């Protein structure tokens, strides 16, 4: 799937997508939305301040994908704590930071995924088959955030710990059940890289 973003005059980006590509990206964005979940005040009886002042969770998510999307803010994951006291301090600082920031982070990720879905729905409603998606500069930034989150999510499922540790992806045999996820991961990476290029001055 060779789609590449190209810069538009005056800002923004465009990419040609066929019907299959549109369907794949939309499906992944919907799954991401479902994984992130609703906001904390979805059942707040229309109180606009409820979500603004709702405390977030203080514990890291159990799901490895959500842990990748919402990592702890304190401590070096590659370095073990020097003492039990340091480990406890890390947990306390991370819990406090998560409590006050995770709701906003989730809202931002939901907003980005929804922007992808809406723009693809508009594109699909414009006609049958493939089409050229045109994004404003703001929409491009939302797409970039969503593409990054999708790659983080797929990377977590593939147990990719480091971007430099992806050589094995190219060596997987076609019959490996992870192959479709690998193809999506690599394709989204290409889209992300070309979209970044359109945002560079």
Tab-separated table of N, CA, C and O in Angstrom, residues 66-176:
chain	number	residue	atom	x	y	z
A	66	UNK	N	-2.609	-0.045	26.396
A	66	UNK	CA	-2.901	1.193	27.115
A	66	UNK	C	-1.698	1.654	27.931
A	66	UNK	O	-1.467	2.854	28.072
A	67	UNK	N	-0.912	0.704	28.448
A	67	UNK	CA	0.316	1.100	29.152
A	67	UNK	C	1.288	1.787	28.203
A	67	UNK	O	2.003	2.701	28.595
A	68	UNK	N	1.309	1.347	26.937
A	68	UNK	CA	2.179	1.985	25.943
A	68	UNK	C	1.650	3.367	25.584
A	68	UNK	O	2.412	4.305	25.380
A	69	UNK	N	0.323	3.496	25.490
A	69	UNK	CA	-0.275	4.786	25.135
A	69	UNK	C	-0.234	5.779	26.295
A	69	UNK	O	-0.174	6.990	26.078
A	70	UNK	N	-0.288	5.251	27.540
A	70	UNK	CA	-0.300	6.104	28.734
A	70	UNK	C	0.772	5.621	29.712
A	70	UNK	O	0.458	5.071	30.763
A	71	UNK	N	2.041	5.824	29.354
A	71	UNK	CA	3.122	5.303	30.213
A	71	UNK	C	3.270	6.119	31.486
A	71	UNK	O	2.765	7.237	31.588
A	72	UNK	N	3.982	5.538	32.459
A	72	UNK	CA	4.306	6.274	33.674
A	72	UNK	C	5.199	7.454	33.325
A	72	UNK	O	6.062	7.361	32.446
A	73	UNK	N	5.000	8.554	34.022
A	73	UNK	CA	5.738	9.783	33.714
A	73	UNK	C	7.099	9.831	34.398
A	73	UNK	O	7.980	10.567	33.966
A	74	UNK	N	7.281	9.058	35.454
A	74	UNK	CA	8.520	9.158	36.229
A	74	UNK	C	9.288	7.845	36.178
A	74	UNK	O	8.710	6.779	36.177
A	75	UNK	N	10.591	7.987	36.169
A	75	UNK	CA	11.443	6.811	36.193
A	75	UNK	C	11.865	6.401	34.793
A	75	UNK	O	11.176	6.642	33.812
A	76	UNK	N	13.015	5.784	34.713
A	76	UNK	CA	13.563	5.276	33.470
A	76	UNK	C	13.178	3.802	33.365
A	76	UNK	O	13.618	2.989	34.181
A	77	UNK	N	12.333	3.438	32.373
A	77	UNK	CA	11.906	2.034	32.297
A	77	UNK	C	13.063	1.074	32.056
A	77	UNK	O	12.958	-0.110	32.344
A	78	UNK	N	14.182	1.582	31.542
A	78	UNK	CA	15.334	0.716	31.297
A	78	UNK	C	16.249	0.562	32.493
A	78	UNK	O	17.226	-0.183	32.442
A	79	UNK	N	15.921	1.277	33.589
A	79	UNK	CA	16.781	1.203	34.778
A	79	UNK	C	15.941	0.846	35.987
A	79	UNK	O	14.943	1.492	36.277
A	80	UNK	N	16.358	-0.190	36.669
A	80	UNK	CA	15.650	-0.605	37.883
A	80	UNK	C	15.907	0.417	38.993
A	80	UNK	O	16.977	1.024	39.056
A	81	UNK	N	14.930	0.624	39.877
A	81	UNK	CA	15.147	1.542	41.006
A	81	UNK	C	16.323	1.082	41.855
A	81	UNK	O	16.557	-0.113	42.035
A	82	UNK	N	17.070	2.064	42.366
A	82	UNK	CA	18.256	1.742	43.174
A	82	UNK	C	17.885	1.211	44.545
A	82	UNK	O	18.693	0.535	45.191
A	83	UNK	N	16.682	1.507	45.016
A	83	UNK	CA	16.283	1.074	46.355
A	83	UNK	C	14.761	0.955	46.401
A	83	UNK	O	14.058	1.509	45.550
A	84	UNK	N	14.243	0.254	47.408
A	84	UNK	CA	12.788	0.192	47.567
A	84	UNK	C	12.172	1.580	47.742
A	84	UNK	O	11.072	1.842	47.273
A	85	UNK	N	12.902	2.465	48.420
A	85	UNK	CA	12.383	3.821	48.621
A	85	UNK	C	12.240	4.550	47.283
A	85	UNK	O	11.247	5.226	47.034
A	86	UNK	N	13.249	4.413	46.408
A	86	UNK	CA	13.167	5.051	45.090
A	86	UNK	C	11.997	4.475	44.291
A	86	UNK	O	11.275	5.204	43.607
A	87	UNK	N	11.796	3.159	44.381
A	87	UNK	CA	10.677	2.531	43.671
A	87	UNK	C	9.346	3.087	44.168
A	87	UNK	O	8.442	3.382	43.371
A	88	UNK	N	9.223	3.251	45.467
A	88	UNK	CA	7.990	3.783	46.048
A	88	UNK	C	7.772	5.235	45.638
A	88	UNK	O	6.651	5.637	45.334
A	89	UNK	N	8.850	6.016	45.625
A	89	UNK	CA	8.739	7.413	45.204
A	89	UNK	C	8.300	7.503	43.745
A	89	UNK	O	7.454	8.325	43.383
A	90	UNK	N	8.886	6.661	42.893
A	90	UNK	CA	8.494	6.631	41.480
A	90	UNK	C	6.997	6.365	41.339
A	90	UNK	O	6.303	7.024	40.573
A	91	UNK	N	6.528	5.344	42.063
A	91	UNK	CA	5.104	4.984	41.981
A	91	UNK	C	4.223	6.139	42.434
A	91	UNK	O	3.197	6.448	41.819
A	92	UNK	N	4.613	6.791	43.540
A	92	UNK	CA	3.806	7.884	44.078
A	92	UNK	C	3.764	9.072	43.117
A	92	UNK	O	2.698	9.640	42.857
A	93	UNK	N	4.916	9.450	42.571
A	93	UNK	CA	4.963	10.580	41.638
A	93	UNK	C	4.178	10.260	40.368
A	93	UNK	O	3.435	11.092	39.849
A	94	UNK	N	4.361	9.047	39.861
A	94	UNK	CA	3.661	8.649	38.635
A	94	UNK	C	2.151	8.614	38.853
A	94	UNK	O	1.371	9.032	37.985
A	95	UNK	N	1.728	8.109	40.020
A	95	UNK	CA	0.294	8.034	40.321
A	95	UNK	C	-0.310	9.430	40.383
A	95	UNK	O	-1.400	9.675	39.841
A	96	UNK	N	0.376	10.349	41.031
A	96	UNK	CA	-0.138	11.721	41.152
A	96	UNK	C	-0.207	12.408	39.789
A	96	UNK	O	-1.193	13.058	39.445
A	97	UNK	N	0.840	12.225	38.994
A	97	UNK	CA	0.861	12.829	37.658
A	97	UNK	C	-0.257	12.245	36.796
A	97	UNK	O	-0.971	12.974	36.102
A	98	UNK	N	-0.409	10.919	36.842
A	98	UNK	CA	-1.440	10.248	36.045
A	98	UNK	C	-2.835	10.747	36.450
A	98	UNK	O	-3.697	10.972	35.611
A	99	UNK	N	-3.034	10.919	37.739
A	99	UNK	CA	-4.344	11.338	38.256
A	99	UNK	C	-4.802	12.666	37.653
A	99	UNK	O	-5.977	12.859	37.368
A	100	UNK	N	-3.849	13.570	37.427
A	100	UNK	CA	-4.212	14.903	36.947
A	100	UNK	C	-4.047	15.090	35.440
A	100	UNK	O	-4.468	16.115	34.908
A	101	UNK	N	-3.428	14.138	34.751
A	101	UNK	CA	-3.179	14.341	33.319
A	101	UNK	C	-3.826	13.308	32.398
A	101	UNK	O	-4.058	13.598	31.232
A	102	UNK	N	-4.102	12.099	32.897
A	102	UNK	CA	-4.514	11.041	31.974
A	102	UNK	C	-5.851	11.333	31.301
A	102	UNK	O	-6.035	11.009	30.120
A	103	UNK	N	-6.792	11.956	32.011
A	103	UNK	CA	-8.071	12.267	31.365
A	103	UNK	C	-7.876	13.170	30.157
A	103	UNK	O	-8.494	12.969	29.101
A	104	UNK	N	-7.012	14.183	30.301
A	104	UNK	CA	-6.746	15.080	29.172
A	104	UNK	C	-6.041	14.347	28.031
A	104	UNK	O	-6.341	14.585	26.854
A	105	UNK	N	-5.103	13.472	28.375
A	105	UNK	CA	-4.406	12.702	27.341
A	105	UNK	C	-5.384	11.806	26.587
A	105	UNK	O	-5.343	11.712	25.360
A	106	UNK	N	-6.269	11.156	27.337
A	106	UNK	CA	-7.264	10.300	26.688
A	106	UNK	C	-8.186	11.119	25.786
A	106	UNK	O	-8.519	10.695	24.677
A	107	UNK	N	-8.603	12.294	26.260
A	107	UNK	CA	-9.479	13.142	25.458
A	107	UNK	C	-8.790	13.555	24.160
A	107	UNK	O	-9.406	13.562	23.085
A	108	UNK	N	-7.502	13.886	24.245
A	108	UNK	CA	-6.758	14.265	23.047
A	108	UNK	C	-6.642	13.121	22.059
A	108	UNK	O	-6.803	13.309	20.844
A	109	UNK	N	-6.401	11.925	22.563
A	109	UNK	CA	-6.283	10.764	21.687
A	109	UNK	C	-7.635	10.407	21.068
A	109	UNK	O	-7.707	10.014	19.897
A	110	UNK	N	-8.717	10.547	21.854
A	110	UNK	CA	-10.060	10.323	21.290
A	110	UNK	C	-10.348	11.329	20.186
A	110	UNK	O	-10.875	10.979	19.131
A	111	UNK	N	-9.993	12.588	20.434
A	111	UNK	CA	-10.230	13.649	19.464
A	111	UNK	C	-9.484	13.370	18.163
A	111	UNK	O	-10.029	13.548	17.062
A	112	UNK	N	-8.239	12.933	18.266
A	112	UNK	CA	-7.451	12.619	17.063
A	112	UNK	C	-8.052	11.460	16.291
A	112	UNK	O	-8.170	11.508	15.060
A	113	UNK	N	-8.428	10.393	17.001
A	113	UNK	CA	-9.020	9.239	16.321
A	113	UNK	C	-10.346	9.604	15.664
A	113	UNK	O	-10.640	9.172	14.544
A	114	UNK	N	-11.159	10.419	16.343
A	114	UNK	CA	-12.431	10.858	15.756
A	114	UNK	C	-12.204	11.711	14.520
A	114	UNK	O	-12.960	11.622	13.547
A	115	UNK	N	-11.168	12.544	14.526
A	115	UNK	CA	-10.862	13.370	13.353
A	115	UNK	C	-10.528	12.490	12.150
A	115	UNK	O	-10.944	12.778	11.019
A	116	UNK	N	-9.794	11.398	12.391
A	116	UNK	CA	-9.469	10.462	11.312
A	116	UNK	C	-10.745	9.823	10.772
A	116	UNK	O	-10.976	9.766	9.557
A	117	UNK	N	-11.586	9.336	11.678
A	117	UNK	CA	-12.824	8.669	11.254
A	117	UNK	C	-13.713	9.622	10.464
A	117	UNK	O	-14.238	9.265	9.402
A	118	UNK	N	-13.876	10.847	10.954
A	118	UNK	CA	-14.752	11.809	10.274
A	118	UNK	C	-14.229	12.159	8.889
A	118	UNK	O	-14.988	12.233	7.927
A	119	UNK	N	-12.927	12.387	8.780
A	119	UNK	CA	-12.392	12.757	7.464
A	119	UNK	C	-12.500	11.595	6.480
A	119	UNK	O	-12.768	11.805	5.296
A	120	UNK	N	-12.324	10.367	6.960
A	120	UNK	CA	-12.477	9.209	6.077
A	120	UNK	C	-13.932	8.999	5.694
A	120	UNK	O	-14.231	8.601	4.563
A	121	UNK	N	-14.852	9.253	6.623
A	121	UNK	CA	-16.275	9.130	6.301
A	121	UNK	C	-16.686	10.158	5.244
A	121	UNK	O	-17.453	9.848	4.329
A	122	UNK	N	-16.170	11.376	5.359
A	122	UNK	CA	-16.457	12.396	4.345
A	122	UNK	C	-15.892	11.979	2.995
A	122	UNK	O	-16.533	12.168	1.955
A	123	UNK	N	-14.707	11.400	3.014
A	123	UNK	CA	-14.069	10.966	1.778
A	123	UNK	C	-14.878	9.843	1.127
A	123	UNK	O	-15.124	9.855	-0.077
A	124	UNK	N	-15.310	8.882	1.954
A	124	UNK	CA	-16.075	7.748	1.425
A	124	UNK	C	-17.426	8.189	0.884
A	124	UNK	O	-17.921	7.641	-0.102
A	125	UNK	N	-18.040	9.183	1.519
A	125	UNK	CA	-19.360	9.632	1.069
A	125	UNK	C	-19.279	10.434	-0.225
A	125	UNK	O	-20.281	10.644	-0.898
A	126	UNK	N	-18.050	10.875	-0.584
A	126	UNK	CA	-17.897	11.668	-1.804
A	126	UNK	C	-17.946	10.808	-3.058
A	126	UNK	O	-18.136	11.316	-4.147
A	127	UNK	N	-17.776	9.511	-2.914
A	127	UNK	CA	-17.844	8.656	-4.098
A	127	UNK	C	-17.354	7.256	-3.821
A	127	UNK	O	-16.815	6.962	-2.772
A	128	UNK	N	-17.539	6.387	-4.816
A	128	UNK	CA	-17.132	4.988	-4.717
A	128	UNK	C	-15.617	4.869	-4.889
A	128	UNK	O	-14.977	5.690	-5.539
A	129	UNK	N	-15.047	3.826	-4.332
A	129	UNK	CA	-13.644	3.519	-4.559
A	129	UNK	C	-12.707	4.460	-3.831
A	129	UNK	O	-13.029	5.036	-2.816
A	130	UNK	N	-11.539	4.656	-4.427
A	130	UNK	CA	-10.528	5.483	-3.803
A	130	UNK	C	-10.760	6.955	-4.063
A	130	UNK	O	-11.587	7.349	-4.882
A	131	UNK	N	-10.013	7.774	-3.343
A	131	UNK	CA	-10.140	9.223	-3.479
A	131	UNK	C	-8.891	9.863	-2.886
A	131	UNK	O	-8.074	9.202	-2.252
A	132	UNK	N	-8.760	11.155	-3.101
A	132	UNK	CA	-7.641	11.905	-2.541
A	132	UNK	C	-8.120	12.603	-1.273
A	132	UNK	O	-9.044	13.418	-1.318
A	133	UNK	N	-7.504	12.254	-0.161
A	133	UNK	CA	-7.808	12.878	1.119
A	133	UNK	C	-6.992	14.156	1.242
A	133	UNK	O	-5.764	14.125	1.096
A	134	UNK	N	-7.664	15.266	1.488
A	134	UNK	CA	-6.976	16.541	1.677
A	134	UNK	C	-7.214	17.015	3.106
A	134	UNK	O	-8.352	17.092	3.556
A	135	UNK	N	-6.112	17.322	3.788
A	135	UNK	CA	-6.174	17.719	5.191
A	135	UNK	C	-5.628	19.132	5.353
A	135	UNK	O	-4.628	19.494	4.715
A	136	UNK	N	-6.268	19.897	6.239
A	136	UNK	CA	-5.703	21.186	6.633
A	136	UNK	C	-4.504	20.926	7.538
A	136	UNK	O	-4.250	19.786	7.957
A	137	UNK	N	-3.764	21.987	7.873
A	137	UNK	CA	-2.612	21.821	8.765
A	137	UNK	C	-3.044	21.274	10.123
A	137	UNK	O	-2.392	20.386	10.688
A	138	UNK	N	-4.167	21.768	10.647
A	138	UNK	CA	-4.654	21.273	11.938
A	138	UNK	C	-5.078	19.807	11.843
A	138	UNK	O	-4.770	18.993	12.722
A	139	UNK	N	-5.794	19.460	10.763
A	139	UNK	CA	-6.199	18.066	10.572
A	139	UNK	C	-4.974	17.174	10.411
A	139	UNK	O	-4.958	16.032	10.902
A	140	UNK	N	-3.941	17.673	9.760
A	140	UNK	CA	-2.704	16.890	9.598
A	140	UNK	C	-2.095	16.554	10.948
A	140	UNK	O	-1.620	15.430	11.166
A	141	UNK	N	-2.090	17.523	11.865
A	141	UNK	CA	-1.533	17.267	13.201
A	141	UNK	C	-2.366	16.220	13.943
A	141	UNK	O	-1.818	15.367	14.655
A	142	UNK	N	-3.695	16.283	13.799
A	142	UNK	CA	-4.542	15.272	14.441
A	142	UNK	C	-4.287	13.889	13.840
A	142	UNK	O	-4.207	12.883	14.557
A	143	UNK	N	-4.152	13.835	12.525
A	143	UNK	CA	-3.843	12.576	11.863
A	143	UNK	C	-2.492	12.039	12.335
A	143	UNK	O	-2.349	10.840	12.559
A	144	UNK	N	-1.528	12.932	12.480
A	144	UNK	CA	-0.200	12.495	12.904
A	144	UNK	C	-0.270	11.882	14.304
A	144	UNK	O	0.318	10.830	14.562
A	145	UNK	N	-1.018	12.523	15.204
A	145	UNK	CA	-1.192	11.961	16.545
A	145	UNK	C	-1.876	10.609	16.514
A	145	UNK	O	-1.468	9.672	17.215
A	146	UNK	N	-2.911	10.481	15.681
A	146	UNK	CA	-3.638	9.213	15.597
A	146	UNK	C	-2.773	8.115	14.976
A	146	UNK	O	-2.775	6.972	15.455
A	147	UNK	N	-2.026	8.435	13.915
A	147	UNK	CA	-1.140	7.435	13.305
A	147	UNK	C	-0.093	6.966	14.305
A	147	UNK	O	0.224	5.772	14.387
A	148	UNK	N	0.442	7.901	15.097
A	148	UNK	CA	1.414	7.525	16.116
A	148	UNK	C	0.780	6.580	17.140
A	148	UNK	O	1.379	5.561	17.516
A	149	UNK	N	-0.435	6.901	17.594
A	149	UNK	CA	-1.108	6.049	18.580
A	149	UNK	C	-1.409	4.667	17.999
A	149	UNK	O	-1.273	3.651	18.692
A	150	UNK	N	-1.819	4.624	16.730
A	150	UNK	CA	-2.107	3.329	16.104
A	150	UNK	C	-0.842	2.480	16.024
A	150	UNK	O	-0.875	1.273	16.301
A	151	UNK	N	0.275	3.105	15.680
A	151	UNK	CA	1.525	2.352	15.601
A	151	UNK	C	1.986	1.896	16.991
A	151	UNK	O	2.505	0.787	17.147
A	152	UNK	N	1.804	2.754	17.998
A	152	UNK	CA	2.145	2.339	19.358
A	152	UNK	C	1.300	1.145	19.786
A	152	UNK	O	1.802	0.200	20.410
A	153	UNK	N	0.004	1.192	19.460
A	153	UNK	CA	-0.898	0.106	19.846
A	153	UNK	C	-0.516	-1.202	19.159
A	153	UNK	O	-0.418	-2.257	19.798
A	154	UNK	N	-0.279	-1.133	17.849
A	154	UNK	CA	0.100	-2.347	17.117
A	154	UNK	C	1.467	-2.828	17.585
A	154	UNK	O	1.691	-4.033	17.768
A	155	UNK	N	2.391	-1.893	17.804
A	155	UNK	CA	3.717	-2.268	18.290
A	155	UNK	C	3.660	-2.975	19.633
A	155	UNK	O	4.407	-3.925	19.879
A	156	UNK	N	2.754	-2.526	20.503
A	156	UNK	CA	2.599	-3.199	21.800
A	156	UNK	C	2.078	-4.614	21.612
A	156	UNK	O	2.536	-5.544	22.285
A	157	UNK	N	1.123	-4.800	20.711
A	157	UNK	CA	0.601	-6.143	20.441
A	157	UNK	C	1.676	-7.052	19.847
A	157	UNK	O	1.705	-8.255	20.100
A	158	UNK	N	2.575	-6.454	19.033
A	158	UNK	CA	3.665	-7.229	18.439
A	158	UNK	C	4.856	-7.363	19.383
A	158	UNK	O	5.857	-7.990	19.034
A	159	UNK	N	4.755	-6.723	20.564
A	159	UNK	CA	5.814	-6.747	21.572
A	159	UNK	C	7.109	-6.124	21.052
A	159	UNK	O	8.214	-6.607	21.316
A	160	UNK	N	6.970	-5.027	20.314
A	160	UNK	CA	8.118	-4.260	19.853
A	160	UNK	C	8.472	-3.268	20.955
A	160	UNK	O	7.692	-2.376	21.262
A	161	UNK	N	9.639	-3.441	21.539
A	161	UNK	CA	10.048	-2.575	22.647
A	161	UNK	C	10.756	-1.321	22.157
A	161	UNK	O	10.741	-0.294	22.810
A	162	UNK	N	11.387	-1.406	20.987
A	162	UNK	CA	12.194	-0.296	20.490
A	162	UNK	C	12.046	-0.254	18.973
A	162	UNK	O	12.050	-1.296	18.310
A	163	UNK	N	11.958	0.958	18.417
A	163	UNK	CA	11.837	1.115	16.965
A	163	UNK	C	13.015	0.479	16.225
A	163	UNK	O	12.872	0.028	15.100
A	164	UNK	N	14.186	0.461	16.859
A	164	UNK	CA	15.357	-0.121	16.206
A	164	UNK	C	15.331	-1.645	16.244
A	164	UNK	O	16.153	-2.297	15.609
A	165	UNK	N	14.386	-2.201	16.980
A	165	UNK	CA	14.303	-3.647	17.163
A	165	UNK	C	13.203	-4.237	16.269
A	165	UNK	O	12.454	-5.093	16.691
A	166	UNK	N	13.125	-3.755	15.032
A	166	UNK	CA	12.035	-4.188	14.149
A	166	UNK	C	12.522	-5.038	12.980
A	166	UNK	O	11.738	-5.363	12.091
A	167	UNK	N	13.796	-5.432	12.969
A	167	UNK	CA	14.319	-6.230	11.854
A	167	UNK	C	13.545	-7.531	11.671
A	167	UNK	O	13.346	-7.993	10.547
A	168	UNK	N	13.106	-8.110	12.789
A	168	UNK	CA	12.411	-9.405	12.711
A	168	UNK	C	11.114	-9.295	11.914
A	168	UNK	O	10.639	-10.271	11.344
A	169	UNK	N	10.545	-8.093	11.856
A	169	UNK	CA	9.282	-7.917	11.134
A	169	UNK	C	9.430	-8.274	9.660
A	169	UNK	O	8.520	-8.825	9.045
A	170	UNK	N	10.583	-7.966	9.094
A	170	UNK	CA	10.799	-8.215	7.672
A	170	UNK	C	11.111	-9.682	7.387
A	170	UNK	O	11.063	-10.101	6.232
A	171	UNK	N	11.426	-10.435	8.435
A	171	UNK	CA	11.786	-11.842	8.247
A	171	UNK	C	10.637	-12.805	8.558
A	171	UNK	O	10.802	-14.011	8.436
A	172	UNK	N	9.491	-12.267	8.978
A	172	UNK	CA	8.372	-13.151	9.316
A	172	UNK	C	7.852	-13.854	8.064
A	172	UNK	O	7.647	-13.218	7.033
A	173	UNK	N	7.640	-15.160	8.134
A	173	UNK	CA	7.061	-15.858	6.971
A	173	UNK	C	5.601	-15.446	6.758
A	173	UNK	O	4.922	-14.999	7.681
A	174	UNK	N	5.137	-15.590	5.539
A	174	UNK	CA	3.781	-15.160	5.191
A	174	UNK	C	2.709	-15.881	6.004
A	174	UNK	O	1.633	-15.331	6.243
A	175	UNK	N	2.991	-17.107	6.434
A	175	UNK	CA	1.983	-17.877	7.180
A	175	UNK	C	1.927	-17.484	8.661
A	175	UNK	O	1.050	-17.965	9.395
A	176	UNK	N	2.833	-16.639	9.123
A	176	UNK	CA	2.818	-16.197	10.523
A	176	UNK	C	1.546	-15.384	10.782
A	176	UNK	O	1.234	-14.463	10.015
